[in-house]
Amino acid sequence: KQEVTQIPAALSVPEGENLVLNCSFTDSAIYNLQWFRQDPGKGLTSLLLIQSSQREQTSGRLNASLDKSSGRSTLYIAASQPGDSATYLCAVLNAGNNRKLIWGLGTSLAVNP
Amino acid sequence: GAGVSQSPRYKVAKRGQDVALRCDPISGHVSLFWYQQALGQGPEFLTYFQNEAQLDKSGLPSDRFFAERPEGSVSTLKIQRTQQEDSAVYLCASTPGGQGALGYGYTFGSGTRLTVV
């Protein structure tokens, strides 16, 4: 059974720091992995989608990497800003499970001015 | 439309009341999903539609939960005789591809926050 773990559960950093959020999964048979952002009381905003054949994806100050064989993904945020404060969730799409996303519990990020 | 739209944004229901939650997916998206997110938890899968066909409803917690997508576009999640444990955010997502096209990311709506009192 696929399990997704995110470390750390919470992170507080001063503005301007570069930071790394980690996501690990137990079953490497995935189609893709997606990083989302969730603001309090809001829905999910897709940040980056990495296909199983890809190693990384970049969007602005965000870079996500995928090492499928070791079951790991990292989300790198460069030059963090207070507006980056949110919960970051990773989700994997398993091969053969009828398109259900399997989710981590998220990393709650606070970027302090 | 430009994104996935859900209504209402907030719903307070008295215990035992029936509720209906609406999802308008991105136009032309084949696949539609409902997820339930309890406070402090990740989303939990409820059900999946490919066009009008409900291909997976294994995540629905009980027979009080019912979902439909009769014309393959708008979907409604209905909860009968609501209980306090039904309080959660209900999220809808859509993707362009169907069962055989798994390379697309999921676009989520803003969710409906249901509070049962």
PDB file of C-alpha atoms in Angstrom:
ATOM      1  CA  LYS A   1       0.000   0.000   0.000  1.00  0.00           C
ATOM      2  CA  GLN A   2       1.385   3.371  -1.030  1.00  0.00           C
ATOM      3  CA  GLU A   3       2.232   5.726   1.810  1.00  0.00           C
ATOM      4  CA  VAL A   4       3.388   9.303   1.379  1.00  0.00           C
ATOM      5  CA  THR A   5       5.323  11.113   4.085  1.00  0.00           C
ATOM      6  CA  GLN A   6       6.295  14.764   4.214  1.00  0.00           C
ATOM      7  CA  ILE A   7       9.072  16.170   6.338  1.00  0.00           C
ATOM      8  CA  PRO A   8       9.168  18.524   8.128  1.00  0.00           C
ATOM      9  CA  ALA A   9       5.572  18.872   9.292  1.00  0.00           C
ATOM     10  CA  ALA A  10       6.151  22.565   9.958  1.00  0.00           C
ATOM     11  CA  LEU A  11       8.844  25.051   9.055  1.00  0.00           C
ATOM     12  CA  SER A  12       9.400  28.678  10.033  1.00  0.00           C
ATOM     13  CA  VAL A  13      12.088  30.686   8.236  1.00  0.00           C
ATOM     14  CA  PRO A  14      13.071  34.327   7.812  1.00  0.00           C
ATOM     15  CA  GLU A  15      12.341  35.998   4.520  1.00  0.00           C
ATOM     16  CA  GLY A  16      14.947  35.444   1.824  1.00  0.00           C
ATOM     17  CA  GLU A  17      16.031  31.969   2.828  1.00  0.00           C
ATOM     18  CA  ASN A  18      16.252  29.118   0.360  1.00  0.00           C
ATOM     19  CA  LEU A  19      14.441  26.072   1.646  1.00  0.00           C
ATOM     20  CA  VAL A  20      13.734  22.437   0.845  1.00  0.00           C
ATOM     21  CA  LEU A  21      10.582  20.474   1.517  1.00  0.00           C
ATOM     22  CA  ASN A  22      10.736  16.703   1.393  1.00  0.00           C
ATOM     23  CA  CYS A  23       8.271  14.087   0.233  1.00  0.00           C
ATOM     24  CA  SER A  24       8.858  10.342   0.308  1.00  0.00           C
ATOM     25  CA  PHE A  25       6.739   7.487  -0.964  1.00  0.00           C
ATOM     26  CA  THR A  26       6.949   3.754  -0.342  1.00  0.00           C
ATOM     27  CA  ASP A  27       5.949   2.337  -3.739  1.00  0.00           C
ATOM     28  CA  SER A  28       8.010   3.526  -6.697  1.00  0.00           C
ATOM     29  CA  ALA A  29       5.392   2.383  -9.242  1.00  0.00           C
ATOM     30  CA  ILE A  30       3.911   5.806  -9.831  1.00  0.00           C
ATOM     31  CA  TYR A  31       2.702   7.659 -12.909  1.00  0.00           C
ATOM     32  CA  ASN A  32       3.496  11.099 -11.587  1.00  0.00           C
ATOM     33  CA  LEU A  33       3.926  13.267  -8.529  1.00  0.00           C
ATOM     34  CA  GLN A  34       2.326  16.648  -8.021  1.00  0.00           C
ATOM     35  CA  TRP A  35       3.099  19.433  -5.551  1.00  0.00           C
ATOM     36  CA  PHE A  36       0.242  21.607  -4.351  1.00  0.00           C
ATOM     37  CA  ARG A  37      -0.093  24.681  -2.216  1.00  0.00           C
ATOM     38  CA  GLN A  38      -3.006  25.197   0.149  1.00  0.00           C
ATOM     39  CA  ASP A  39      -3.749  28.492   1.871  1.00  0.00           C
ATOM     40  CA  PRO A  40      -5.852  28.455   5.066  1.00  0.00           C
ATOM     41  CA  GLY A  41      -9.496  27.819   4.275  1.00  0.00           C
ATOM     42  CA  LYS A  42      -8.783  27.580   0.566  1.00  0.00           C
ATOM     43  CA  GLY A  43      -8.594  24.872  -2.056  1.00  0.00           C
ATOM     44  CA  LEU A  44      -5.488  23.383  -3.623  1.00  0.00           C
ATOM     45  CA  THR A  45      -3.323  25.172  -6.144  1.00  0.00           C
ATOM     46  CA  SER A  46      -1.166  23.006  -8.356  1.00  0.00           C
ATOM     47  CA  LEU A  47       2.478  24.084  -8.348  1.00  0.00           C
ATOM     48  CA  LEU A  48       4.413  21.480 -10.279  1.00  0.00           C
ATOM     49  CA  LEU A  49       3.709  18.130 -11.926  1.00  0.00           C
ATOM     50  CA  ILE A  50       6.554  15.664 -12.486  1.00  0.00           C
ATOM     51  CA  GLN A  51       5.975  12.644 -14.677  1.00  0.00           C
ATOM     52  CA  SER A  52       7.590   9.374 -13.633  1.00  0.00           C
ATOM     53  CA  SER A  53      10.051   9.644 -16.530  1.00  0.00           C
ATOM     54  CA  GLN A  54      11.184  13.129 -15.505  1.00  0.00           C
ATOM     55  CA  ARG A  55      13.809  14.167 -12.966  1.00  0.00           C
ATOM     56  CA  GLU A  56      12.712  17.722 -12.240  1.00  0.00           C
ATOM     57  CA  GLN A  57      10.384  20.562 -13.081  1.00  0.00           C
ATOM     58  CA  THR A  58      10.868  24.284 -12.562  1.00  0.00           C
ATOM     59  CA  SER A  59       8.463  27.191 -12.281  1.00  0.00           C
ATOM     60  CA  GLY A  60       9.812  30.559 -11.245  1.00  0.00           C
ATOM     61  CA  ARG A  61      11.389  30.269  -7.815  1.00  0.00           C
ATOM     62  CA  LEU A  62      10.175  26.695  -7.422  1.00  0.00           C
ATOM     63  CA  ASN A  63      12.046  23.571  -8.442  1.00  0.00           C
ATOM     64  CA  ALA A  64      10.819  20.049  -7.806  1.00  0.00           C
ATOM     65  CA  SER A  65      12.934  16.955  -8.250  1.00  0.00           C
ATOM     66  CA  LEU A  66      11.944  13.313  -8.424  1.00  0.00           C
ATOM     67  CA  ASP A  67      14.021  10.231  -7.671  1.00  0.00           C
ATOM     68  CA  LYS A  68      11.545   7.479  -8.327  1.00  0.00           C
ATOM     69  CA  SER A  69      13.867   4.595  -7.484  1.00  0.00           C
ATOM     70  CA  SER A  70      14.509   5.922  -3.982  1.00  0.00           C
ATOM     71  CA  GLY A  71      10.929   7.123  -3.514  1.00  0.00           C
ATOM     72  CA  ARG A  72      11.767  10.774  -2.945  1.00  0.00           C
ATOM     73  CA  SER A  73      10.814  14.193  -4.185  1.00  0.00           C
ATOM     74  CA  THR A  74      11.981  17.570  -2.999  1.00  0.00           C
ATOM     75  CA  LEU A  75      10.453  20.990  -3.500  1.00  0.00           C
ATOM     76  CA  TYR A  76      13.048  23.751  -3.486  1.00  0.00           C
ATOM     77  CA  ILE A  77      11.877  27.305  -2.887  1.00  0.00           C
ATOM     78  CA  ALA A  78      14.425  30.004  -3.642  1.00  0.00           C
ATOM     79  CA  ALA A  79      14.507  33.404  -1.946  1.00  0.00           C
ATOM     80  CA  SER A  80      11.408  32.746   0.150  1.00  0.00           C
ATOM     81  CA  GLN A  81       8.847  35.514   0.646  1.00  0.00           C
ATOM     82  CA  PRO A  82       6.082  36.025   3.227  1.00  0.00           C
ATOM     83  CA  GLY A  83       3.565  35.306   0.470  1.00  0.00           C
ATOM     84  CA  ASP A  84       4.970  31.783   0.249  1.00  0.00           C
ATOM     85  CA  SER A  85       3.477  31.018   3.664  1.00  0.00           C
ATOM     86  CA  ALA A  86       1.031  28.139   3.178  1.00  0.00           C
ATOM     87  CA  THR A  87       0.780  24.377   3.506  1.00  0.00           C
ATOM     88  CA  TYR A  88       2.574  22.439   0.788  1.00  0.00           C
ATOM     89  CA  LEU A  89       1.224  19.014  -0.099  1.00  0.00           C
ATOM     90  CA  CYS A  90       2.656  16.351  -2.354  1.00  0.00           C
ATOM     91  CA  ALA A  91       0.524  13.689  -3.978  1.00  0.00           C
ATOM     92  CA  VAL A  92       1.432  10.666  -6.085  1.00  0.00           C
ATOM     93  CA  LEU A  93      -0.643   8.981  -8.736  1.00  0.00           C
ATOM     94  CA  ASN A  94      -0.136   5.252  -8.380  1.00  0.00           C
ATOM     95  CA  ALA A  95       0.094   2.948 -11.317  1.00  0.00           C
ATOM     96  CA  GLY A  96      -3.030   0.844 -11.555  1.00  0.00           C
ATOM     97  CA  ASN A  97      -5.156   2.352  -8.799  1.00  0.00           C
ATOM     98  CA  ASN A  98      -7.793   3.946 -10.946  1.00  0.00           C
ATOM     99  CA  ARG A  99      -6.418   7.460 -10.724  1.00  0.00           C
ATOM    100  CA  LYS A 100      -6.591   8.034  -6.989  1.00  0.00           C
ATOM    101  CA  LEU A 101      -4.055  10.500  -5.676  1.00  0.00           C
ATOM    102  CA  ILE A 102      -2.243   9.412  -2.518  1.00  0.00           C
ATOM    103  CA  TRP A 103      -1.385  12.377  -0.310  1.00  0.00           C
ATOM    104  CA  GLY A 104       1.106  13.374   2.322  1.00  0.00           C
ATOM    105  CA  LEU A 105      -0.076  15.383   5.316  1.00  0.00           C
ATOM    106  CA  GLY A 106       1.758  18.480   4.163  1.00  0.00           C
ATOM    107  CA  THR A 107       4.429  20.859   5.384  1.00  0.00           C
ATOM    108  CA  SER A 108       3.139  24.050   6.986  1.00  0.00           C
ATOM    109  CA  LEU A 109       5.492  26.855   5.985  1.00  0.00           C
ATOM    110  CA  ALA A 110       5.732  30.253   7.633  1.00  0.00           C
ATOM    111  CA  VAL A 111       8.035  32.841   6.076  1.00  0.00           C
ATOM    112  CA  ASN A 112       8.588  35.711   8.472  1.00  0.00           C
ATOM    113  CA  PRO A 113       9.256  39.260   7.264  1.00  0.00           C
TER     114      PRO A 113
ATOM    115  CA  GLY B   1     -14.544  28.036 -17.556  1.00  0.00           C
ATOM    116  CA  ALA B   2     -11.044  29.046 -16.552  1.00  0.00           C
ATOM    117  CA  GLY B   3     -10.919  26.858 -13.475  1.00  0.00           C
ATOM    118  CA  VAL B   4     -12.873  24.367 -11.401  1.00  0.00           C
ATOM    119  CA  SER B   5     -15.763  26.092  -9.676  1.00  0.00           C
ATOM    120  CA  GLN B   6     -17.464  24.775  -6.557  1.00  0.00           C
ATOM    121  CA  SER B   7     -20.566  26.013  -4.789  1.00  0.00           C
ATOM    122  CA  PRO B   8     -21.466  26.872  -2.180  1.00  0.00           C
ATOM    123  CA  ARG B   9     -18.155  27.910  -0.631  1.00  0.00           C
ATOM    124  CA  TYR B  10     -19.535  27.376   2.858  1.00  0.00           C
ATOM    125  CA  LYS B  11     -22.475  25.330   4.062  1.00  0.00           C
ATOM    126  CA  VAL B  12     -23.776  24.947   7.589  1.00  0.00           C
ATOM    127  CA  ALA B  13     -26.238  22.106   7.971  1.00  0.00           C
ATOM    128  CA  LYS B  14     -28.196  20.898  10.932  1.00  0.00           C
ATOM    129  CA  ARG B  15     -27.625  17.278  11.822  1.00  0.00           C
ATOM    130  CA  GLY B  16     -29.993  15.138   9.782  1.00  0.00           C
ATOM    131  CA  GLN B  17     -30.349  17.645   6.959  1.00  0.00           C
ATOM    132  CA  ASP B  18     -29.611  16.711   3.344  1.00  0.00           C
ATOM    133  CA  VAL B  19     -27.038  18.780   1.418  1.00  0.00           C
ATOM    134  CA  ALA B  20     -25.991  19.042  -2.221  1.00  0.00           C
ATOM    135  CA  LEU B  21     -22.574  20.286  -3.289  1.00  0.00           C
ATOM    136  CA  ARG B  22     -21.924  21.367  -6.848  1.00  0.00           C
ATOM    137  CA  CYS B  23     -18.798  21.147  -8.997  1.00  0.00           C
ATOM    138  CA  ASP B  24     -18.281  22.773 -12.398  1.00  0.00           C
ATOM    139  CA  PRO B  25     -15.111  21.279 -13.894  1.00  0.00           C
ATOM    140  CA  ILE B  26     -12.974  22.891 -16.540  1.00  0.00           C
ATOM    141  CA  SER B  27     -14.850  22.727 -19.811  1.00  0.00           C
ATOM    142  CA  GLY B  28     -13.979  19.618 -21.783  1.00  0.00           C
ATOM    143  CA  HIS B  29     -12.247  17.832 -18.922  1.00  0.00           C
ATOM    144  CA  VAL B  30     -13.042  14.150 -19.089  1.00  0.00           C
ATOM    145  CA  SER B  31     -12.222  13.104 -15.540  1.00  0.00           C
ATOM    146  CA  LEU B  32     -13.773  14.477 -12.363  1.00  0.00           C
ATOM    147  CA  PHE B  33     -12.940  13.585  -8.789  1.00  0.00           C
ATOM    148  CA  TRP B  34     -14.372  14.300  -5.357  1.00  0.00           C
ATOM    149  CA  TYR B  35     -12.137  14.356  -2.303  1.00  0.00           C
ATOM    150  CA  GLN B  36     -12.898  14.920   1.377  1.00  0.00           C
ATOM    151  CA  GLN B  37     -10.408  16.796   3.537  1.00  0.00           C
ATOM    152  CA  ALA B  38     -10.748  16.784   7.309  1.00  0.00           C
ATOM    153  CA  LEU B  39      -9.025  19.463   9.350  1.00  0.00           C
ATOM    154  CA  GLY B  40      -5.266  18.922   9.427  1.00  0.00           C
ATOM    155  CA  GLN B  41      -5.395  15.959   7.081  1.00  0.00           C
ATOM    156  CA  GLY B  42      -4.617  15.349   3.451  1.00  0.00           C
ATOM    157  CA  PRO B  43      -7.493  14.896   1.030  1.00  0.00           C
ATOM    158  CA  GLU B  44      -9.171  11.488   0.937  1.00  0.00           C
ATOM    159  CA  PHE B  45     -10.544  10.090  -2.316  1.00  0.00           C
ATOM    160  CA  LEU B  46     -14.318   9.746  -2.525  1.00  0.00           C
ATOM    161  CA  THR B  47     -15.265   9.022  -6.123  1.00  0.00           C
ATOM    162  CA  TYR B  48     -14.184   9.320  -9.763  1.00  0.00           C
ATOM    163  CA  PHE B  49     -16.111   9.976 -12.979  1.00  0.00           C
ATOM    164  CA  GLN B  50     -14.967   9.554 -16.543  1.00  0.00           C
ATOM    165  CA  ASN B  51     -17.487  11.616 -18.496  1.00  0.00           C
ATOM    166  CA  GLU B  52     -20.862  10.564 -17.073  1.00  0.00           C
ATOM    167  CA  ALA B  53     -19.702   7.155 -15.889  1.00  0.00           C
ATOM    168  CA  GLN B  54     -18.882   6.735 -12.212  1.00  0.00           C
ATOM    169  CA  LEU B  55     -15.929   4.363 -12.454  1.00  0.00           C
ATOM    170  CA  ASP B  56     -14.940   4.280  -8.812  1.00  0.00           C
ATOM    171  CA  LYS B  57     -17.006   5.094  -5.745  1.00  0.00           C
ATOM    172  CA  SER B  58     -14.964   3.065  -3.314  1.00  0.00           C
ATOM    173  CA  GLY B  59     -14.120   6.073  -1.172  1.00  0.00           C
ATOM    174  CA  LEU B  60     -17.659   7.079  -0.342  1.00  0.00           C
ATOM    175  CA  PRO B  61     -17.920   6.645   3.449  1.00  0.00           C
ATOM    176  CA  SER B  62     -21.477   5.321   3.552  1.00  0.00           C
ATOM    177  CA  ASP B  63     -24.639   4.936   1.525  1.00  0.00           C
ATOM    178  CA  ARG B  64     -25.634   8.406   2.708  1.00  0.00           C
ATOM    179  CA  PHE B  65     -23.168   9.771   0.133  1.00  0.00           C
ATOM    180  CA  PHE B  66     -24.186   9.882  -3.497  1.00  0.00           C
ATOM    181  CA  ALA B  67     -22.538  11.541  -6.498  1.00  0.00           C
ATOM    182  CA  GLU B  68     -23.682  12.038 -10.045  1.00  0.00           C
ATOM    183  CA  ARG B  69     -22.511  13.628 -13.272  1.00  0.00           C
ATOM    184  CA  PRO B  70     -25.453  12.989 -15.595  1.00  0.00           C
ATOM    185  CA  GLU B  71     -24.235  14.887 -18.662  1.00  0.00           C
ATOM    186  CA  GLY B  72     -20.531  14.430 -18.198  1.00  0.00           C
ATOM    187  CA  SER B  73     -19.882  17.985 -17.081  1.00  0.00           C
ATOM    188  CA  VAL B  74     -21.334  19.384 -13.829  1.00  0.00           C
ATOM    189  CA  SER B  75     -21.267  17.017 -10.860  1.00  0.00           C
ATOM    190  CA  THR B  76     -23.237  16.999  -7.633  1.00  0.00           C
ATOM    191  CA  LEU B  77     -22.227  15.344  -4.387  1.00  0.00           C
ATOM    192  CA  LYS B  78     -25.216  14.708  -2.162  1.00  0.00           C
ATOM    193  CA  ILE B  79     -25.057  13.813   1.490  1.00  0.00           C
ATOM    194  CA  GLN B  80     -28.235  12.592   3.124  1.00  0.00           C
ATOM    195  CA  ARG B  81     -29.019  12.817   6.839  1.00  0.00           C
ATOM    196  CA  THR B  82     -25.774  14.651   7.591  1.00  0.00           C
ATOM    197  CA  GLN B  83     -23.800  13.706  10.685  1.00  0.00           C
ATOM    198  CA  GLN B  84     -21.192  15.705  12.584  1.00  0.00           C
ATOM    199  CA  GLU B  85     -18.419  13.488  11.238  1.00  0.00           C
ATOM    200  CA  ASP B  86     -19.317  14.674   7.742  1.00  0.00           C
ATOM    201  CA  SER B  87     -17.909  18.112   8.598  1.00  0.00           C
ATOM    202  CA  ALA B  88     -14.977  18.647   6.250  1.00  0.00           C
ATOM    203  CA  VAL B  89     -13.897  20.461   3.112  1.00  0.00           C
ATOM    204  CA  TYR B  90     -15.157  18.751  -0.011  1.00  0.00           C
ATOM    205  CA  LEU B  91     -12.830  19.253  -2.957  1.00  0.00           C
ATOM    206  CA  CYS B  92     -13.537  18.665  -6.615  1.00  0.00           C
ATOM    207  CA  ALA B  93     -10.822  18.185  -9.227  1.00  0.00           C
ATOM    208  CA  SER B  94     -10.761  17.595 -12.962  1.00  0.00           C
ATOM    209  CA  THR B  95      -8.226  16.490 -15.566  1.00  0.00           C
ATOM    210  CA  PRO B  96      -8.377  16.512 -19.360  1.00  0.00           C
ATOM    211  CA  GLY B  97      -7.606  12.824 -19.808  1.00  0.00           C
ATOM    212  CA  GLY B  98      -9.526   9.675 -19.130  1.00  0.00           C
ATOM    213  CA  GLN B  99      -8.407   6.282 -17.867  1.00  0.00           C
ATOM    214  CA  GLY B 100      -5.775   5.854 -20.527  1.00  0.00           C
ATOM    215  CA  ALA B 101      -4.295   9.310 -20.303  1.00  0.00           C
ATOM    216  CA  LEU B 102      -2.591   9.661 -16.990  1.00  0.00           C
ATOM    217  CA  GLY B 103      -0.053  12.324 -17.807  1.00  0.00           C
ATOM    218  CA  TYR B 104      -2.173  15.267 -16.751  1.00  0.00           C
ATOM    219  CA  GLY B 105      -2.096  17.088 -13.476  1.00  0.00           C
ATOM    220  CA  TYR B 106      -5.161  17.655 -11.380  1.00  0.00           C
ATOM    221  CA  THR B 107      -6.854  21.061 -11.142  1.00  0.00           C
ATOM    222  CA  PHE B 108      -8.761  21.542  -7.918  1.00  0.00           C
ATOM    223  CA  GLY B 109     -11.583  23.885  -7.026  1.00  0.00           C
ATOM    224  CA  SER B 110     -11.610  26.024  -3.895  1.00  0.00           C
ATOM    225  CA  GLY B 111     -13.751  23.487  -2.092  1.00  0.00           C
ATOM    226  CA  THR B 112     -16.953  23.576  -0.079  1.00  0.00           C
ATOM    227  CA  ARG B 113     -16.515  23.770   3.679  1.00  0.00           C
ATOM    228  CA  LEU B 114     -19.354  21.795   5.262  1.00  0.00           C
ATOM    229  CA  THR B 115     -20.076  22.226   8.948  1.00  0.00           C
ATOM    230  CA  VAL B 116     -22.711  20.005  10.515  1.00  0.00           C
ATOM    231  CA  VAL B 117     -24.081  21.335  13.781  1.00  0.00           C
TER     232      VAL B 117
END
